[in-house]
Every structure is written in structure tokens, then in C-alpha cells.
Amino acid sequence: MTDQIRLLVVEDVPQVAQYIRGLLNSQTAIKLLDVVSDGNRVLTLIAELRPDVVIVDALLQGRVKGMSVVAQINQSGLHVPVIVLTVPQQPVTVDVYNGVHGVLAMPFTGYELVTRLQQVHVTSKVTEGTGTARMISVFAPKGGVGKTTISFNLAVAIGQTGLRTVLIDGSLQFGDMRALLKVPIEAPSLLDLPTDRIQESDLADVLWRDPSGIDILLAPPRIEMAEMVTVRDLEKVLSLLRRVYEVVIVDTPAVVNDINLAFLDSSDTILEVVTYDSTTIHSTMVMADAFRMIGYPPTKVRYLINRADSTGGFDPEVLNRALGRAPEHSVASGGALVVRANNEGIPFVLADPSAEISQDVTRTANELLGRAVPAPARR
Ligand SMILES: Nc1ncnc2c1ncn2[C@@H]1O[C@H](COP(=O)(O)OP(=O)(O)OP(=O)(O)O)[C@@H](O)[C@H]1O
Ligand SMILES: [Mg+2]
């Protein structure tokens, strides 16, 4: 059978290995290639056996422990999804950036094992098809909370690490990025890309090469032109960009429509900006409900509290309770630096890398990518 899922198991407890073998015995969807007990041998075996999915026991003992094996696989460039096996007392959460594509808590049934393997396998094939870039949409259901400011500076901070980064101005009607960067009206936009047979070579003519080192796909120059962008065209553009770039950041507008949902659907992460303000928090909760209905997993959304130091008397606990958790990221108020940098069309992470707000954005980039992002060089 050609569509069997090829599985490698990293497990040093013989009873558990035997249990998995037993569960897989009576079915044909999964082919167990091998069980390896030594964390040191995992990368070599993956290169040799070419599994579709690897299961790693989080509690693996020996010189290389379970979660280090997971990290090694993630950093190896072998592009194989990993399911972490754990016990309920030591919960592990799915974290694709850090190489945890699925989790199985013991004890599990044969049905659970096979479905989880199939889920992870299908998802990894889909991402392969659209390229391997990480796509992060900066979103908020409320206007004016700092989406454009944060997405621009975040993209630049990520670009500074050497990752090929593209920023998409998803505010198709108002094209905030055009204003921010003072781009001439005739500068090409998303609409200048061919709709069928779009190729990598088409990008060079259309993308705006910003002095800050990132490429920017601009929105159309006039409001009514936004309607000319279809979801289908947009999906093609996104899939091309995800093949060419390593990181795709989208500055989205505060609306819920087909186009914006296409951005959010395609994203690995929705970075949702909140502020200490009761109407913003209300919209955020309404949005969380909508995301649940759409079926986004809770891990797809990460909250960023902007102007984290200006609570305006708001009790941060109230926000945490509303969100059901503390925001994963926070950015301080930048005061005059932000106004000046925005007015000059320069990212503050480059204009003043040591400012608190710049360090916050750089740290957020770091946290989002799960890798070290060095402080950007001074201009
Ligand atoms: N952390 C911050 N510190 C100081 N000023 C900020 C901060 N974040 C945003 N601002 C300012 O707030 C204003 C709105 O920010 P921005 O345009 O980025 O918001 P937005 O969410 O993109 O708005 P819109 O919904 O209109 O697209 C800008 O003047 C910006 O300079
Ligand atoms: Mg904006």
C-alpha cells in the first residue's frame, strides 16, 4: 500500500513500545518502521528511514532526553512532524514552532493513535504544499490598537535575523502601509500580480523593497480597487509567497469578511492585539467565540497586549479572566519614538533598538519564532 503512513517511534520503556506495537498490529493504515530507544540515534534514523511521522516519548531518559530529541528534530531541517507522547501528569501542548505537531497522553486507544497520526500527517502535507514559511497575521477586531505599527516593526525585527521576510498590507481598502512608508501612488500592489500562472519571477516587479530589509506587498492605491481582489487570487499569492519567503507577516484590517478570513485561515498564528480598554476587550471576546465556531484551535491565536504599561486604571486580571489566560506577548507604549518613527516611515526597532518598545517587539519576534532573534543593528 502506497498511502500507508510510515512511523518511527522513539521510546525506551519496553512495555510502552510493546503497547504501541500491539495497537498497530491489527491495522494497515500505519507502518511501524522501527522503535528506537536511544535519543542519539534519532536524526540518523530519520534520514535513513524517511518516516512520515515520528512519535517521541517526552519522558525519554538517557543522554538526550525526550524534549531535546523533539528540539533536535525541529532544528534539523528534516521536516518531519512529531507527536509527543506524555502522561496526564506532565501535560505538553501542541506548539508547531517548537516542533510539537501533536500530543498523545497515555493511556490512549488504537483509534486515538491512528487518528492522531493521520491528522498530523495530513496537516504536514498541506503545509508542505503551500511552502514552509511561517505565516503570522496581526489582527484585532477593533481599529486603532496598533496592528500596523506592530506588524511593520515585527516584520523588520524578524528580517534582521536573516530570515527572508515579506510583509503583506492586508488593509486592502486603506493600505495603511502606503501612508506609513510614503510609497508613491504608482507603486505596484497585489493587483499587479497576474491572476493565473503566477510565478516567482512576477514578485520582483511588484514587491516594495523597503530600506529596512524586508519586502512589502502593498495594498491597491484606491478604496474601490480592493473589491477586485478575490479570495482565490489571494490564496494563490499566499501560497507563492510561502514558497519564496521564510516568514510572512500580514497587517490585517479590523473587519471580518471573506478576504480577511482568507488571511486568518492561511495563517499559522493569529497575533491578536488587545489593549486595556473595555470595548476592545469586548470585541476580543466576541471574536474568540467566532474563532471557536470556525474551528480554529485555541493555540492558533496568541494575544499581544499593546501599550501594556498604560492600563488606564484597568485591572490586568480582568483582561486575563476575559481572555481565559494572560496575553502571551506584551509591548510597552513607545510615546514620541513611535510617533516620530511612524511619521518618518522608519521602523522604531531600527531607529532606537534599545528603547523598551523595540526590545518588546524583538522579544515578541523571538517568542513567535521560538528561536533567538538578536537585537537589530543600529542604523
Ligand atoms: N505601543 C505604542 N506606543 C505608542 N503609540 C502607539 C503604540 N501602538 C500604536 N501606537 C499609535 O497608535 C496609533 C494607531 O496605531 P496603528 O495605526 O498601528 O493601529 P491599527 O490597529 O493599525 O489601526 P487601524 O485599525 O486603523 O488599521 C498610531 O498613531 C500609532 O503610532
Ligand atoms: Mg492599520
Short mmCIF file of N, CA and C and ligand atoms in Angstrom, two decimals, residues 147-148 171 176 251, ligand 2:
data_model
loop_
_atom_site.label_atom_id
_atom_site.label_comp_id
_atom_site.label_asym_id
_atom_site.label_seq_id
_atom_site.Cartn_x
_atom_site.Cartn_y
_atom_site.Cartn_z
N LYS A 147 -2.10 47.58 15.15
CA LYS A 147 -1.78 46.47 14.25
C LYS A 147 -0.69 46.83 13.24
N THR A 148 -0.86 48.00 12.58
CA THR A 148 0.09 48.39 11.54
C THR A 148 1.46 48.66 12.14
N SER A 171 -4.72 45.51 4.67
CA SER A 171 -5.77 46.53 4.73
C SER A 171 -6.03 46.96 3.29
N ASP A 176 -2.75 50.96 4.77
CA ASP A 176 -2.04 51.74 5.80
C ASP A 176 -0.54 51.83 5.53
N ASP A 251 -0.50 42.52 7.88
CA ASP A 251 -1.18 43.57 8.65
C ASP A 251 -2.63 43.54 8.20
MG MG B 2 -3.67 49.65 10.47
#
